[in-house]
Short mmCIF file of C-alpha atoms and ligand atoms in Angstrom, two decimals:
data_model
loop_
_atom_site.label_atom_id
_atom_site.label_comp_id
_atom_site.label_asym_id
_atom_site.label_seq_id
_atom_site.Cartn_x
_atom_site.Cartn_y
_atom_site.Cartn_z
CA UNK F 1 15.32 -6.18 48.98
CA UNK F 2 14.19 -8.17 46.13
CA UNK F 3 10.57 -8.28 47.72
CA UNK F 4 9.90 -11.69 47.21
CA UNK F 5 7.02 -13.16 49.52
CA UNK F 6 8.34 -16.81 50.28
CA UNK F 7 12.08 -17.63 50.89
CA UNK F 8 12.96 -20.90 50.01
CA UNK F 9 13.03 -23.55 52.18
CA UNK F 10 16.89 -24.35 53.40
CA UNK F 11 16.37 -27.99 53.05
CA UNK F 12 16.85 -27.61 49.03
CA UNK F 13 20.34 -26.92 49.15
CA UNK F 14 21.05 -30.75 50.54
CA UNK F 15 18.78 -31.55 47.88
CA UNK F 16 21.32 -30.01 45.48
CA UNK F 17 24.60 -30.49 46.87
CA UNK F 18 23.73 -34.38 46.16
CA UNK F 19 23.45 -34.04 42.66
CA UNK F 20 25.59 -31.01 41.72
CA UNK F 21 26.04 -32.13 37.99
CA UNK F 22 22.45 -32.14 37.51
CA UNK F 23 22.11 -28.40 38.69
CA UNK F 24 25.34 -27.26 36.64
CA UNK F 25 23.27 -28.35 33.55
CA UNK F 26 20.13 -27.00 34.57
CA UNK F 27 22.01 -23.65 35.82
CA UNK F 28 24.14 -23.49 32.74
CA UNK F 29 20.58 -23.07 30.88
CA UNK F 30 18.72 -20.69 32.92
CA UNK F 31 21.81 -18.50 31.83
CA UNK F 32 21.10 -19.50 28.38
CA UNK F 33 17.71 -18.48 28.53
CA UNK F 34 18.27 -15.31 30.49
CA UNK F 35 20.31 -13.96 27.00
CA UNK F 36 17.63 -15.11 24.62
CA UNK F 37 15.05 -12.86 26.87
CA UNK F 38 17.30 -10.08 26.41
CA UNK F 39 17.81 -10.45 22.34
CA UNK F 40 13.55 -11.34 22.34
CA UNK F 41 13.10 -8.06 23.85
CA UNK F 42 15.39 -6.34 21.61
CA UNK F 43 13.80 -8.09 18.48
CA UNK F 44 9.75 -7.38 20.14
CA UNK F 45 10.79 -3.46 20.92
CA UNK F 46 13.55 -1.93 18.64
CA UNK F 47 12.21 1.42 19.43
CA UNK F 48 13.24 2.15 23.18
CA UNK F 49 17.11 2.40 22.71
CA UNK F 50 17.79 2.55 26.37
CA UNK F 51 16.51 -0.81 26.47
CA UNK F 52 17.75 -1.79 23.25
CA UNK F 53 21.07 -0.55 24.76
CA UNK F 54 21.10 -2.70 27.93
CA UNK F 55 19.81 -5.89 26.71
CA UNK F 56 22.95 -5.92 24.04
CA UNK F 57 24.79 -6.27 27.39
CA UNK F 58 23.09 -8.25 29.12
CA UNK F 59 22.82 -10.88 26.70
CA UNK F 60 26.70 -10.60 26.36
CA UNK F 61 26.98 -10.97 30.40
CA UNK F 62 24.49 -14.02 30.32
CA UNK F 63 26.31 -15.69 27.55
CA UNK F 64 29.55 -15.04 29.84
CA UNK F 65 27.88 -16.72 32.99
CA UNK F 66 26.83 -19.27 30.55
CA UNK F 67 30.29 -19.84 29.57
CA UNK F 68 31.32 -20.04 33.42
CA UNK F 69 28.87 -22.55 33.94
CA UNK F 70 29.55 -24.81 30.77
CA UNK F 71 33.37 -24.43 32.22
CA UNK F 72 32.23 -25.60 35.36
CA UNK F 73 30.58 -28.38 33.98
CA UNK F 74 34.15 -29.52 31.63
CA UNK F 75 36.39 -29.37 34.50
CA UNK F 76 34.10 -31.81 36.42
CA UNK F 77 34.90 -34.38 33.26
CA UNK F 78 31.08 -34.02 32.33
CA UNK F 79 29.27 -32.46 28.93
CA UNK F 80 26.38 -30.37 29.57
CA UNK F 81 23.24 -32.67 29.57
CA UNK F 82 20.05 -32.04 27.80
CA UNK F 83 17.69 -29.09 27.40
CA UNK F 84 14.93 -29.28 30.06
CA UNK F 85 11.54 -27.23 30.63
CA UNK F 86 11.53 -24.99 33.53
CA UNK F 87 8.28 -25.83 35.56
CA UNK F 88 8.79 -23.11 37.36
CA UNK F 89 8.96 -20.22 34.43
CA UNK F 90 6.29 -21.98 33.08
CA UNK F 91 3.68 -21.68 35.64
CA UNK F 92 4.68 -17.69 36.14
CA UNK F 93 4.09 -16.94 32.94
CA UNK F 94 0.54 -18.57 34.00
CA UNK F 95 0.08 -15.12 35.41
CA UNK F 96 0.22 -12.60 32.36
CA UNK F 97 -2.62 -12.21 30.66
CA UNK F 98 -3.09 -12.61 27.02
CA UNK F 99 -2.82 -9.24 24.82
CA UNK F 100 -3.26 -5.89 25.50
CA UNK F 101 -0.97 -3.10 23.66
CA UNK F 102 2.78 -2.95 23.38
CA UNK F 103 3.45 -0.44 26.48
CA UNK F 104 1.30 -3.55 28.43
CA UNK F 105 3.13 -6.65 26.89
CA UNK F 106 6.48 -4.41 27.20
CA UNK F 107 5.80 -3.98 31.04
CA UNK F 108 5.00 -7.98 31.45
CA UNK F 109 8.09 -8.66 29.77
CA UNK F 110 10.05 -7.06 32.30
CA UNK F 111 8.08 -8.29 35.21
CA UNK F 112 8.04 -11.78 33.90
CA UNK F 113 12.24 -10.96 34.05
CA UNK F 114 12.65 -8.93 37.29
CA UNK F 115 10.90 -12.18 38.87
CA UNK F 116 12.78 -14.80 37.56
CA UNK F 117 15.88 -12.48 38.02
CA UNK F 118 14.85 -12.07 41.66
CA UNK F 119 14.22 -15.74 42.45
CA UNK F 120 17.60 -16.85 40.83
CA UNK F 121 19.30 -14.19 42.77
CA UNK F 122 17.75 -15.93 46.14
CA UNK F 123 18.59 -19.65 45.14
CA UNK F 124 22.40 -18.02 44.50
CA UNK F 125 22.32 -16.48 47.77
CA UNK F 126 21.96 -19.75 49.68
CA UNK F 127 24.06 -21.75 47.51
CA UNK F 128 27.23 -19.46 48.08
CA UNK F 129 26.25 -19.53 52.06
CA UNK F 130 25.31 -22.91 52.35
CA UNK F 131 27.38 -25.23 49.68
CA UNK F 132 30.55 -26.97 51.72
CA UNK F 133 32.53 -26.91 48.39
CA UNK F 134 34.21 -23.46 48.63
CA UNK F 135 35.41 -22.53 45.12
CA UNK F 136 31.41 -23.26 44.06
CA UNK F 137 29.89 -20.98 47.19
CA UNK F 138 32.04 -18.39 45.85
CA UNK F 139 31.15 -18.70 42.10
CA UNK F 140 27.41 -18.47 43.29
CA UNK F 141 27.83 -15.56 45.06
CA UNK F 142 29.61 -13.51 42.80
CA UNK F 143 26.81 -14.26 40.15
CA UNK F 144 24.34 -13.91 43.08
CA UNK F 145 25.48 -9.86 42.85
CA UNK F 146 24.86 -9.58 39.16
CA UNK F 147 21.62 -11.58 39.32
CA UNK F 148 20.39 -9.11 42.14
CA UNK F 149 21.70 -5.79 39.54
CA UNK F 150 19.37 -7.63 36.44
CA UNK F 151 16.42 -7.53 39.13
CA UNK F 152 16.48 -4.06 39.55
CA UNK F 153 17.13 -2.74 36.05
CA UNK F 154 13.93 -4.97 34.67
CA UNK F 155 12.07 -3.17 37.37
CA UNK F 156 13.24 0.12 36.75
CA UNK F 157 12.32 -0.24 32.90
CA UNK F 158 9.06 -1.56 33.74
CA UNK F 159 8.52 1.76 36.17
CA UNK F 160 9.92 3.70 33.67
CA UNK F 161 7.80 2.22 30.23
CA UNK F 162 4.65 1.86 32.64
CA UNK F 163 2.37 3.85 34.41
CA UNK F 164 4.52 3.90 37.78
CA UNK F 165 1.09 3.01 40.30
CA UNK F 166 -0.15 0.10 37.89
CA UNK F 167 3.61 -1.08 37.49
CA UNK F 168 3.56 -1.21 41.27
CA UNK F 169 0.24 -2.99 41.75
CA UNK F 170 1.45 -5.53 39.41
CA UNK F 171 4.37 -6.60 40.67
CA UNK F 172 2.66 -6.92 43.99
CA UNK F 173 0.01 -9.20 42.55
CA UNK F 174 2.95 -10.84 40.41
CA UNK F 175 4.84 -11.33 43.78
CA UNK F 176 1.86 -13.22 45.79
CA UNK F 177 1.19 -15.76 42.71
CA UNK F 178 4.84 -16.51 42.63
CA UNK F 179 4.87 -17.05 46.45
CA UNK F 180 1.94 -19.89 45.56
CA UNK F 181 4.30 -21.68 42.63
CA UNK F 182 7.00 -21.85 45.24
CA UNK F 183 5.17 -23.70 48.19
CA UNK F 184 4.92 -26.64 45.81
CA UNK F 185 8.60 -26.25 44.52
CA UNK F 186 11.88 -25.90 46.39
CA UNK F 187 12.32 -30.30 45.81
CA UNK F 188 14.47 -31.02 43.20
CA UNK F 189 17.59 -30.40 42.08
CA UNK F 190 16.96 -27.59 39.79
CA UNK F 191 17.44 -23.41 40.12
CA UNK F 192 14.30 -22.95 40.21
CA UNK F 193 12.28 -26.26 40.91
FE1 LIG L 1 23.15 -14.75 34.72
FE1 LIG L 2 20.61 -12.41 35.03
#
């Protein structure tokens, strides 16, 4: 369902479960970042309300799995560590070209989302079916289901803002690159690394 072209390879979940304090930082800001995307794209286009609309929300609900995280992270009798880069977002954004006009950047926006939506959604998936500590398999799974509905909303606004047959071909050729960033990734302790 969320179309992605290469699943993650099992083994990274013992990677994590060795070092689940590092992950709960890196985690806690992937939800950071995911409600700065949303108030970016309110700031960058003020004039689709729909969208305007949504991303009020979503930033609210990433700043709540944010909080969830940052709990997490307390009740473990740690303090959430340091910023760090994502390699991964990095290298996707690799992708987008440079320019074109605001209907274009709008629709790369949302792509550059629905991916990284997508992906997190996967990593969740095998963390709540594969983690031995309970209580955390089921916190990843229930954020697992909202990562999977912030997939399909980016998509259906890029649909929707795009030209429905380039949107399509895009996300195709969006999909296949990604699927070449993640043979090289899947080793570390991170969401997405
Ligand atoms: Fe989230
Ligand atoms: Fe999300």
């Amino acid at each position: 369902m969320l179309g992605l072209k290469l699943p993650t390879d099992p083994r990274w979940v013992n990677i994590v479960e060795k070092n689940i304090d590092e992950i709960l930082t890196d985690h806690a800001y992937c939800e950071q970042k995911a409600a700065s995307t949303a108030i970016s794209l309110i700031i960058s286009f003020p004039e689709y309300p729909e969208l305007v609309e949504e991303m009020i929300a979503l930033s609210r609900e990433e700043m709540g799995h944010f909080k969830m995280v940052h709990d997490k992270i307390l009740k473990r009798g740690n303090t959430l560590g340091r910023y760090r880069k994502d390699e991964y977002a990095i290298q996707l954004l690799k992708f987008f070209p440079k320019g074109g006009n605001r209907t274009t950047q709008l629709v790369h926006r949302l792509l550059y989302a629905a991916l990284i939506e997508a992906r997190s959604c996967e990593r969740f998936r095998l963390l709540s079916e594969q983690l031995q500590d309970n209580e955390l398999a089921d916190f990843y799974h229930k954020l697992m289901v909202s990562e999977a509905g912030h997939y399909s909303m980016f998509l259906k606004f890029a649909r929707k803002y795009g030209k429905r047959d380039e949107v399509d071909k895009k996300w195709e050729d969006l999909l296949k690159y990604e699927a070449g960033i993640m043979k090289n990734l899947g080793k570390k302790e991170t969401i997405h690394g």
